[in-house]
Amino acid sequence: MTLNENPPDTSSVVSAGGNAIERAMRQASAAHRSGRLQEAIQLYIRLLQHLPHNAELHNNIGVALRSLGRFDAAIAHYRQSLALEPDVAAHHSNLGNALRAVGRWEEALQHHFRAVGLQSDYVEGFYNLGLTLRDMGRLEEAIGCFDRATQLSTDNVRAQTEAAIARLMRGDLQTGFRDYEIRRRLHDHPHPEFREPAWEGGDIGGRRLLLYPEQGLADALQFARYAPLLRERGITVITLVQPLLRDIFRQSGLFDEVVTEGEPLPAFDYHASMLSLPALFGTSISTVPAAIPYLKAPEKQRLRIGAHSRTRLKIGIFWSAMPGQVLDRHRSCPLTHFLGLADNPDVLVFSLQGGAAQKEIEAVGASGLIHDVGRGIFDFAEAASVLTQLDLLISIDAPIAHLAGAMGLPAWVMLPHSADWRWMMQRPDSPWYPTLRLFRQTAPGDWAAVMSQIRTSL
């Protein structure tokens, strides 16, 4: 059976050789299934020496390479598999997935359409086609593909989840958030196990509700705004947060109690994911809670940034997403695109960047142009202190942009062509954060045009 983005069944490859090849194929398959991808690739390559024209081997190497983020090599192997077996739907679908990963959507679309044309009941094919159409902004067609995948496999939670995301992207928040609750049935859905029941939206006045973030820092920053609405119902609100958010959440006054991950939990009666709150409140675009600001900097500034008498504008920048994030490849913008902001003596540019990307300032020769304050930022309370001393933040889609929005501070957010559902489609603004302005790529990967728009606006 041809591998379609899953650990392989290589029975037809085995049948092509003797006992030694059969043993090597079992070893490669076992390594692939257990996630030892480098080992699997080496074993596949050895097998190719004996079976150089085996389409499934090329396909399986492509799957392993794509999992490791080596998209160009994966594409080459997928093309080999198609040259050898041009009418296998899974080969077209796999190649389409790799092309989508590098933003070559038109090419990806051709192969995904070919896949479902070859196999009209191909569940994975319709699912993958829907993902590509959604990336391209063709949301109605994408939803149709996800719905078709669900018709073919009625318990296809992944397709239903992605259809909900497409509805959120088109601005249908009420239906989108309601449907997005099905994500909780995904086998790899991250959620803590509690003995206490989940809150389903009923009257629990006088009870204690534990909120927890589900998908990272942005979740907590964006949906903390619902805590006052819960407290208005007489609910005692406890929140479980990442250590980076502890201080700024504790001083916000939004919650009755703030607990950091790893600390003992206080007693509570119900729990809810912060990401489920919009659905539980039936949120639509017109009812987004926008009592801005709901977060603030510490009264005593922890960090002070300098300025010169000639300075007319102090700009903060943030350019790199955290490594390992699924969208990191598309969300991050090379630091070199920001250097044009620092060529005016009336402007001071401050980096709020954290992590390994801080080293890029020196690597590109920008140490005399960009003031690195990110090295002194160790949590979001300190980041908030810096933000209050700036005139403007210019950032990629990152938690720092959510923080600025929650504080009611001006920020310009640079978005990839296929942006996260939180920013919807085409809008230059956000109903979640009135002080944010959105600058979107008009072509995949074209940060130069985005920065040109920003420079013109400045």
Phi, psi and omega in degrees: 000135181287137182285128177239079177061027176223158176307144200273154163248113191245036185299323182286333174293317180301321184293347182276355184216186182271200185297319181297316178294322179298318179294317180297323180292321177296320179296316180297317180297316180296318179297318180295314182296329182271001177088007178273074192290320179300316179298317180299317180299316180298320179292319177299318182296320176298320179295326179298334178297331179264332184230065187294342183246031179267115186296322183292325177298314178298319179298315183292323174298318178301318179297315180295317180295320179296321178298331179271001179081013180264073193290320183297317178293322178299316180300318181298318179292320178298321179295324176297316180298323179287326177297326181277324180223083188287348186248027176262118186300318183296326178296317178295318182294319179295316177298319177300321179295319180291320177295322177298321183298332180257013174081014179266070192290322181298316177295317179301318182300318180301317183286325178292320176296322178296322181298311182285338174290324178286330185219098189290345178250027185276098184299309181298326180297314179293323178298312181293323176298319179298320179299317181292316178299322179294318176303324183279357180085007179270073194290320182295318178295321179298313180299322177299320178292317178296320178295323178295318177299323179290323177298320181286332179221093193298338180257031182278088184293325181298314181296320179293324178294316181291328176295322178297320179297320177298323178292323175295322180295326180276001175095005178274073189293318186297311178291319183298312180293322178299312182290332183291344178298340180293343178304335183293348178267356177297142186294333180255020181292126182279113176207140179288155178263122179236147173286329181289153182285157174282142176283130182251012175105358181283180180285115177232034178305136182086354180260171182250123184246127176262122174260145177219146178282143186253319188240026173114192186295321181300321176307307184296317182293321184284321189256004171299338181300342182278345184302315178299327178293324177292317182292330175297336178273007179083018181266134172278121188253119175250138177236138175258120186229165174290150181306327181298337183259355189305305188293317183290330177285323181294326182272353186287333184078007181284330191240156174283325178215145176235124181240137179269145177307131182101342177274156176298138180277139173287170178295141176210162184258327181220165176223159177203142171287140175302326181291343178273348184298319178301321178291318181295332178264001180062040187293132170241175180302323183282348182242016176301125177296114186233042175282081185263139357276153172240357171235152182215162179282158175301146179299323177262115182295130179275329181232139175239133178256149183276170176203156177250159183301331181279345186298125176256337185213129176248117185245132171262146180230152177210122192236346189233128176286163180292135178302143177096344177290144184301319184268008185304318183303323184265331184282326185286146180238132179305138181302329183303333179292339182273348187295332179295343177284341188258013183265008180248123183294346178276356184243134171249132181248129182240129176274127173257009186295138175251176174072197185296336182294343176304327183293343182293334180301311178289323184298326180266005178078028186256013184298333178271357182249328185241127179272119185272096175262352180299332180295338180262004181261116182243352173203180186282341173293318177291321176298321179297321178301318180293316182302322181292343181263001180258158172272333185198142170252132172242116190217152166290179176290100184209162181305330180298328177291321176296321179298313179301317179296319180292336178270356181072030181256151182290131178211140174252125187251126180267120186244141174292168183302319174255094187271164177301151184301337182298335184260359179056205185243137166068338184298141173270002182222179181223129176293343179281328186222095184298338183267003179265143175239136187253131176243117189250145171295138173266348175218146182305128175080001186272077177285336181299317180293322178298313181293329176297318177299319182294316180297320177297318180293323177296000000 
